[in-house]
Tab-separated table of N, CA and C in Angstrom:
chain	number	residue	atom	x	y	z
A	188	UNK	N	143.439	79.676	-20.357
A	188	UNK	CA	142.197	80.428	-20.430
A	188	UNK	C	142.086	81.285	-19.194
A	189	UNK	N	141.862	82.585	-19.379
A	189	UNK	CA	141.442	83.577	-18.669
A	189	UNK	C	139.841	83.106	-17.606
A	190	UNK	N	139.971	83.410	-16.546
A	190	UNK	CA	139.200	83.294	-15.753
A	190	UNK	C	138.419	84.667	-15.467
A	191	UNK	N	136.944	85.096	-15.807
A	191	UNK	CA	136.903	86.402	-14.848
A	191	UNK	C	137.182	87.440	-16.552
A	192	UNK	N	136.374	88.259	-16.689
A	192	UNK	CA	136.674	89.379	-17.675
A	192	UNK	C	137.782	90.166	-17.353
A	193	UNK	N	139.060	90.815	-18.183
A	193	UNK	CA	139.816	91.274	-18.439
A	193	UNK	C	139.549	93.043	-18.595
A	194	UNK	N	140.735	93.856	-18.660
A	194	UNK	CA	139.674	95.537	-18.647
A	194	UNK	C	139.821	95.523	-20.170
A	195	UNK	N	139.063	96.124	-21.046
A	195	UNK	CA	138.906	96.321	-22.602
A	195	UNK	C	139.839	97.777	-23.016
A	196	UNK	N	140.108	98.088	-21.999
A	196	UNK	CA	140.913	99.273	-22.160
A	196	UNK	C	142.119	99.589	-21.372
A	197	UNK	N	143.528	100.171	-21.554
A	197	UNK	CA	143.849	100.646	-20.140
A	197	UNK	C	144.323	101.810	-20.582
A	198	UNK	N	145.009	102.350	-19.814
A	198	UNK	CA	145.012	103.603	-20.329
A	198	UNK	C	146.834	104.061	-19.199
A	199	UNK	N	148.016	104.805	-19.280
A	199	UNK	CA	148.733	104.944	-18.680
A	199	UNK	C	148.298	106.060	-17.665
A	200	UNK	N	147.744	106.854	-18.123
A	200	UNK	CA	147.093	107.914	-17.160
A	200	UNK	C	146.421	107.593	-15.967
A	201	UNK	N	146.628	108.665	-15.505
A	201	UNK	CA	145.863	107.981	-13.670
A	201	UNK	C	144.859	109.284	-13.324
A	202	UNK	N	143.885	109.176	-12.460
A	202	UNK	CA	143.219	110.286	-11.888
A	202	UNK	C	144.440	110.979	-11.164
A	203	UNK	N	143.978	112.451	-10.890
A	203	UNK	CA	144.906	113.041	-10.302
A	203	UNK	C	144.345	114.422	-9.532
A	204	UNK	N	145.076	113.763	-7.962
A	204	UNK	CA	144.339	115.364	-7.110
A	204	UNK	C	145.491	116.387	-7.204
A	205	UNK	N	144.975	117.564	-7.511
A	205	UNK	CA	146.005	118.777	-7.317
A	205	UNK	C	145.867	119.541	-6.298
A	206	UNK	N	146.712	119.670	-4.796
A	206	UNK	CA	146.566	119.980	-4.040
A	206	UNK	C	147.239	121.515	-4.030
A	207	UNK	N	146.532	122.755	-3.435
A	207	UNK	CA	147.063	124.292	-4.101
A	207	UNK	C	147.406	124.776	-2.992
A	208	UNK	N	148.172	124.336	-2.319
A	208	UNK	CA	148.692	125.348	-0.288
A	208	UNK	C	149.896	126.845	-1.392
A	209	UNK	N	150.752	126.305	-0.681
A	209	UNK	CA	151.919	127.603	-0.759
A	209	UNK	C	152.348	127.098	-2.136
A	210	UNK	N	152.581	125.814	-2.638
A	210	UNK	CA	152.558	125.246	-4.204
A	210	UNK	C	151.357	124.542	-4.299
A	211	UNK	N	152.426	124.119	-5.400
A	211	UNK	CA	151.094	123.075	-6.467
A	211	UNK	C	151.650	121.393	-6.272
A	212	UNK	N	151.206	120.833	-5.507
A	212	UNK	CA	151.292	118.921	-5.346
A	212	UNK	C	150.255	118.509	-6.181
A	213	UNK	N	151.473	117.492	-6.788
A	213	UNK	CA	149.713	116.585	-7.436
A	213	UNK	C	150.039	115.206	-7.089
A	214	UNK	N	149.517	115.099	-6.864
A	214	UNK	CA	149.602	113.214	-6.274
A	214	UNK	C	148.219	112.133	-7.103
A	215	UNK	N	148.874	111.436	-8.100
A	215	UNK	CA	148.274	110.404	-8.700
A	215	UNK	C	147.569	109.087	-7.639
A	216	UNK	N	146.157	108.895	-8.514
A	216	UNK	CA	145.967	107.709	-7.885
A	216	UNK	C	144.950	106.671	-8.782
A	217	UNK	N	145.004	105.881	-8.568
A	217	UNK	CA	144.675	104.469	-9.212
A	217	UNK	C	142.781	104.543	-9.306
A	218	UNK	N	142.124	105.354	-8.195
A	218	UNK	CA	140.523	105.347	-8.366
A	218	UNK	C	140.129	106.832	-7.851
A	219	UNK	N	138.872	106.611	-8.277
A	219	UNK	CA	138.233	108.212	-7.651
A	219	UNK	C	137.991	107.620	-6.706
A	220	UNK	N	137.700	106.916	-5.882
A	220	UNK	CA	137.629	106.043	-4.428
A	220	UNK	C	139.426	107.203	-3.892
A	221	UNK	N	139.724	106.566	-4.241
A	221	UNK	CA	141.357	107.160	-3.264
A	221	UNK	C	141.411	108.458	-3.730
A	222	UNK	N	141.310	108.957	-4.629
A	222	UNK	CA	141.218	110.426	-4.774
A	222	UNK	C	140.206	111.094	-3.740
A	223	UNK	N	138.916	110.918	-3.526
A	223	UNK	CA	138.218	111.183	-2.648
A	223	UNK	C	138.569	111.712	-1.511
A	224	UNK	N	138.732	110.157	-0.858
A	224	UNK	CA	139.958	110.036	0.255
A	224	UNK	C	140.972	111.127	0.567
A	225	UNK	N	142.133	111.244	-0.267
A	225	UNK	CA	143.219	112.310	-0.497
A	225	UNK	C	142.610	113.645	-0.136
A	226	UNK	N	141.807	114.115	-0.823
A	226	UNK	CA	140.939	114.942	-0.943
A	226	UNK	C	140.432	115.522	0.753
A	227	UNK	N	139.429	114.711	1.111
A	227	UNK	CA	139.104	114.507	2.399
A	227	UNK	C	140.277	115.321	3.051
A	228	UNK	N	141.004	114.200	3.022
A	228	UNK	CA	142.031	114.404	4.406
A	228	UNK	C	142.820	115.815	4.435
A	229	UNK	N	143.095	116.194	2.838
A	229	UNK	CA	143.522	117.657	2.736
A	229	UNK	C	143.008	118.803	3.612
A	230	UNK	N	141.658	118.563	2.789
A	230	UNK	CA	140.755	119.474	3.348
A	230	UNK	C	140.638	120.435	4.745
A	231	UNK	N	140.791	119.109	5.588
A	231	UNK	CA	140.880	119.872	7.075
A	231	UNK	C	142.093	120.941	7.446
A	232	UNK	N	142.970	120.611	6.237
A	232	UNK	CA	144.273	121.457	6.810
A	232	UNK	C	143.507	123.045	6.059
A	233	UNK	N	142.732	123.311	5.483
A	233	UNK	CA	142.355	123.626	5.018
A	233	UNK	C	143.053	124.065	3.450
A	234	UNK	N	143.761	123.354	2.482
A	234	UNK	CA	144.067	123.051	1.619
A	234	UNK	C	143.210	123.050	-0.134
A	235	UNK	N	142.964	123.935	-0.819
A	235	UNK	CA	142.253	123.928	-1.964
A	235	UNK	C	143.110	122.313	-2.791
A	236	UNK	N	141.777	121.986	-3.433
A	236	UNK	CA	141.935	121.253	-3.905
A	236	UNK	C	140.930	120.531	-5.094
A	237	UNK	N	141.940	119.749	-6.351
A	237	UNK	CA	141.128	119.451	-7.193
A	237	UNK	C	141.145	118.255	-7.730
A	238	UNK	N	139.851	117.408	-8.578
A	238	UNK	CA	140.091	116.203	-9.042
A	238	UNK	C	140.418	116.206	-10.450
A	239	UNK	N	141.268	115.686	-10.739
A	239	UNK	CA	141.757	115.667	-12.639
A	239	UNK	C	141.222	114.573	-13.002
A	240	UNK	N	140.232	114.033	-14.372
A	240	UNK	CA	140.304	112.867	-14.730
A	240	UNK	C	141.394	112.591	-15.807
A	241	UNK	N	141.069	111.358	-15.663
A	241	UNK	CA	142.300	110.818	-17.021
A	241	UNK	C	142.681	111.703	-18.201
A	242	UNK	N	141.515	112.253	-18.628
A	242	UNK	CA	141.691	113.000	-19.846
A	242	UNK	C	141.784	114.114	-19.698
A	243	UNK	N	142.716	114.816	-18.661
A	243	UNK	CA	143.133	115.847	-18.062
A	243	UNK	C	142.353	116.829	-17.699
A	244	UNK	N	140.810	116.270	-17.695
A	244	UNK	CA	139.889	118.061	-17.020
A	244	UNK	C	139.174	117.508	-15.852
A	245	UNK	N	139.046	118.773	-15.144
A	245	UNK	CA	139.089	119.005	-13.715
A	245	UNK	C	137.542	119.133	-13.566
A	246	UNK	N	137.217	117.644	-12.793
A	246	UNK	CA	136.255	117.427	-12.499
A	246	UNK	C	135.556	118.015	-11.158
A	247	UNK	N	136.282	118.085	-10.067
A	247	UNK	CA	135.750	119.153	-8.930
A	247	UNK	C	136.950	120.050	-8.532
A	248	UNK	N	136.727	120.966	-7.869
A	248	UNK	CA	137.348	122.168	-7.025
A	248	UNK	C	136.804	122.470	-5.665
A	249	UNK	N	137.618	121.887	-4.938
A	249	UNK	CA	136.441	122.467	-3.633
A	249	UNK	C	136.669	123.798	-3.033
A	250	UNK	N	137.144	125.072	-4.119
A	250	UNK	CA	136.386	126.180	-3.729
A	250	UNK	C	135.093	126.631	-4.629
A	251	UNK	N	134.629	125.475	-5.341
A	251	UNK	CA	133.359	125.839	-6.018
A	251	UNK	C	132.179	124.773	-5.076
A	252	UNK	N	132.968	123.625	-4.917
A	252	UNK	CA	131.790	122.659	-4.323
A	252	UNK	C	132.191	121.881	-2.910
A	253	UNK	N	131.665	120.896	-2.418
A	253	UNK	CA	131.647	120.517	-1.105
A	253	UNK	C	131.985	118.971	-1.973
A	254	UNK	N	133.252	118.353	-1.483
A	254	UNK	CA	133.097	117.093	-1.400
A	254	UNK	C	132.662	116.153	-1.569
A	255	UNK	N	131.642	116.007	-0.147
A	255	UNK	CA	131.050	115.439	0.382
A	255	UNK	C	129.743	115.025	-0.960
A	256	UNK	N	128.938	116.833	-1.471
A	256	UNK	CA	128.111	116.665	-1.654
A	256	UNK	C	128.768	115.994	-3.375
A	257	UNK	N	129.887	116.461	-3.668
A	257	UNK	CA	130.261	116.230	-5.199
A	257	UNK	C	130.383	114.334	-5.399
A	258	UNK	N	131.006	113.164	-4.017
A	258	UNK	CA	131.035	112.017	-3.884
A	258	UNK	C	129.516	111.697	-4.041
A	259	UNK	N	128.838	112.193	-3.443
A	259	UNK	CA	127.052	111.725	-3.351
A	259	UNK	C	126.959	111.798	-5.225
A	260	UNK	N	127.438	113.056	-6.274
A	260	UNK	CA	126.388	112.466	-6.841
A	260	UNK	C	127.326	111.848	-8.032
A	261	UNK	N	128.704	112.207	-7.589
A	261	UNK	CA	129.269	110.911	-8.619
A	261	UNK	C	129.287	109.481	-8.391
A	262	UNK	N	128.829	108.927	-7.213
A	262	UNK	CA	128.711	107.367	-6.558
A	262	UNK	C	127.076	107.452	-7.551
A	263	UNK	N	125.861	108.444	-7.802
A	263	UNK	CA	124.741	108.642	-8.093
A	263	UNK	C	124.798	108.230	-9.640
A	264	UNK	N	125.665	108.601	-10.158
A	264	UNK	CA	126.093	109.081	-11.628
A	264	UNK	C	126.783	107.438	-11.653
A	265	UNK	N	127.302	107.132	-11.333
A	265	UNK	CA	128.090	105.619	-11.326
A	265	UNK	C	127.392	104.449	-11.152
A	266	UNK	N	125.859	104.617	-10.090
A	266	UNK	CA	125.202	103.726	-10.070
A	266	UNK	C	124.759	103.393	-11.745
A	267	UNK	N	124.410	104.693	-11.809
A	267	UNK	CA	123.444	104.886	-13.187
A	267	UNK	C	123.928	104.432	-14.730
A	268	UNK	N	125.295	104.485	-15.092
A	268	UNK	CA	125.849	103.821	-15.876
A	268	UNK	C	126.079	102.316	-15.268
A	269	UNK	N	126.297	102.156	-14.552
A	269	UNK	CA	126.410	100.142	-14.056
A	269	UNK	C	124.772	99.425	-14.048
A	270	UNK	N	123.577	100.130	-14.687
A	270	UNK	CA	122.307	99.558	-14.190
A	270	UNK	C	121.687	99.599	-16.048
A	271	UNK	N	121.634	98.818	-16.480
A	271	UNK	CA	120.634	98.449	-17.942
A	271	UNK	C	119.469	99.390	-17.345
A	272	UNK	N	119.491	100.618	-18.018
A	272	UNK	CA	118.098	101.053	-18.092
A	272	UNK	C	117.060	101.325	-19.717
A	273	UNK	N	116.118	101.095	-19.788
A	273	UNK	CA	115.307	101.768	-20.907
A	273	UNK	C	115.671	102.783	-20.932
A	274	UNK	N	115.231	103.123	-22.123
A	274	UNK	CA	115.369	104.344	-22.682
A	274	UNK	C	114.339	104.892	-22.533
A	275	UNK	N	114.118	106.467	-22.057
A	275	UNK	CA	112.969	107.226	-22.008
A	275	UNK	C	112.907	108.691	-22.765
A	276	UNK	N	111.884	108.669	-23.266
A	276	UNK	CA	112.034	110.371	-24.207
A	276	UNK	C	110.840	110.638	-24.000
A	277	UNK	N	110.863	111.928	-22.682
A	277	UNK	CA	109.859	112.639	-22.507
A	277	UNK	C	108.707	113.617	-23.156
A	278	UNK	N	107.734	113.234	-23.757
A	278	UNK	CA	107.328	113.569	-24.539
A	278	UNK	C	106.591	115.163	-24.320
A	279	UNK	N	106.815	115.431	-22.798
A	279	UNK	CA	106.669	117.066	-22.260
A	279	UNK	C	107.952	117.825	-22.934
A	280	UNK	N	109.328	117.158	-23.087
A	280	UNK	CA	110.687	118.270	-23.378
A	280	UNK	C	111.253	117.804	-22.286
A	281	UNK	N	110.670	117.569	-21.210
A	281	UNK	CA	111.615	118.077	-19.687
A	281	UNK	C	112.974	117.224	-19.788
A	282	UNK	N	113.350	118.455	-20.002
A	282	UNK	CA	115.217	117.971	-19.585
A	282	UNK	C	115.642	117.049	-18.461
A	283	UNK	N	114.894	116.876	-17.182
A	283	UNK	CA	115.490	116.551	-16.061
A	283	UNK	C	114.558	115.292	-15.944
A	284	UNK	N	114.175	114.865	-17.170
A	284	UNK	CA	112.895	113.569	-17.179
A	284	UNK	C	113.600	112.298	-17.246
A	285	UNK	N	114.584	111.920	-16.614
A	285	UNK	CA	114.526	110.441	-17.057
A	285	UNK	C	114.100	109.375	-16.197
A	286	UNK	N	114.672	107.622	-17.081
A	286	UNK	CA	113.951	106.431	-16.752
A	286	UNK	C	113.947	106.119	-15.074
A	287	UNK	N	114.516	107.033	-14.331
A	287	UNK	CA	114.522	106.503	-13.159
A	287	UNK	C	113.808	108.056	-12.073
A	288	UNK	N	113.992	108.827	-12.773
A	288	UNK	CA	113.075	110.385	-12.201
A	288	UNK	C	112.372	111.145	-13.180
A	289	UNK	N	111.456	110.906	-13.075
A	289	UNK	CA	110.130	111.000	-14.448
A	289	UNK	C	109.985	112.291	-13.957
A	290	UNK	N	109.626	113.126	-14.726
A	290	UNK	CA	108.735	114.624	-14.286
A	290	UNK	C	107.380	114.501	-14.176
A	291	UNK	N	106.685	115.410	-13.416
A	291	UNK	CA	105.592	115.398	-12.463
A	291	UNK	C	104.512	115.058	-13.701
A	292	UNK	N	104.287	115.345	-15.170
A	292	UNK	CA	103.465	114.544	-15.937
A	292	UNK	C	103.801	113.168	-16.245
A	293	UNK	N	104.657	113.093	-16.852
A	293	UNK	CA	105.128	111.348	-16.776
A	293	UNK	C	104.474	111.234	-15.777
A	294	UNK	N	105.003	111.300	-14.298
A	294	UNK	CA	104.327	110.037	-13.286
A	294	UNK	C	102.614	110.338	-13.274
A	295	UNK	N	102.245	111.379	-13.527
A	295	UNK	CA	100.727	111.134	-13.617
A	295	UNK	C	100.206	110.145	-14.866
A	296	UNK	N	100.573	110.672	-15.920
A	296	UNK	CA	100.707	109.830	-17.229
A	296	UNK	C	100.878	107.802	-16.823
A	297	UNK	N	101.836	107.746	-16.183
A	297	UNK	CA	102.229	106.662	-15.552
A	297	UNK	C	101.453	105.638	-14.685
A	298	UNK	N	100.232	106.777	-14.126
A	298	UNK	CA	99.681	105.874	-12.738
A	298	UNK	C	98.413	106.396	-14.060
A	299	UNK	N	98.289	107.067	-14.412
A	299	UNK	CA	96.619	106.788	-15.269
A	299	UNK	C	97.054	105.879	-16.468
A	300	UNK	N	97.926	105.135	-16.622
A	300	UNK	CA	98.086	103.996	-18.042
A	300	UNK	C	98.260	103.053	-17.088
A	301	UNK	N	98.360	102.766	-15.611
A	301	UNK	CA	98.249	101.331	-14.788
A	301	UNK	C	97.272	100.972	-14.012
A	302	UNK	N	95.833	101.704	-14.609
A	302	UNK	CA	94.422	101.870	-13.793
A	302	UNK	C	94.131	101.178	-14.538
């Protein structure tokens, strides 16, 4: 007997940074954690560079975005699938309304239904 859950999937593919100097390097890696990383360290040489996911499309470029700020909101985006949330359907439309950043009616809506 297996101890500990098993992965439900695997897949042979790996993330992959494509680094763009005088060629094209791509160097595989096992997480977006170490891709990051890779990434990073390029950078200073000043080196273009990109993240591939598994299913071969190119999730950042850092001559469109910053790193730094692209790790903030995929660690953001990662919390958010690992956390059981309700479901919320804003009954304003607002696109940018959900269970954890309500739009400015929701939270009024919100604090006048807990009076």
């Amino acid at each position: 007997m297996m101890s500990g859950l098993g992965p439900t999937e695997t897949t042979d593919r790996s993330i992959t940074v494509v680094l763009l100097d005088n060629s094209r390097e791509r160097r595989d890696c096992s997480s977006y954690e170490e891709a990051i990383a890779i990434v990073k360290d390029e950078l200073e040489s000043g080196v273009v560079a990109k993240i591939e996911n598994r299913e071969g499309d190119i999730v950042f470029t850092s001559a469109e975005m910053s790193i730094d700020d692209w790790e903030i909101e995929w660690r953001q985006q990662k919390r958010r699938l690992s956390v059981e949330t309700e479901e919320h359907v804003c009954p304003y439309d607002s696109v940018g309304c959900v269970f954890d950043d309500l739009c400015v009616q929701c939270k009024m809506d919100k604090v006048r239904d807990s009076v």
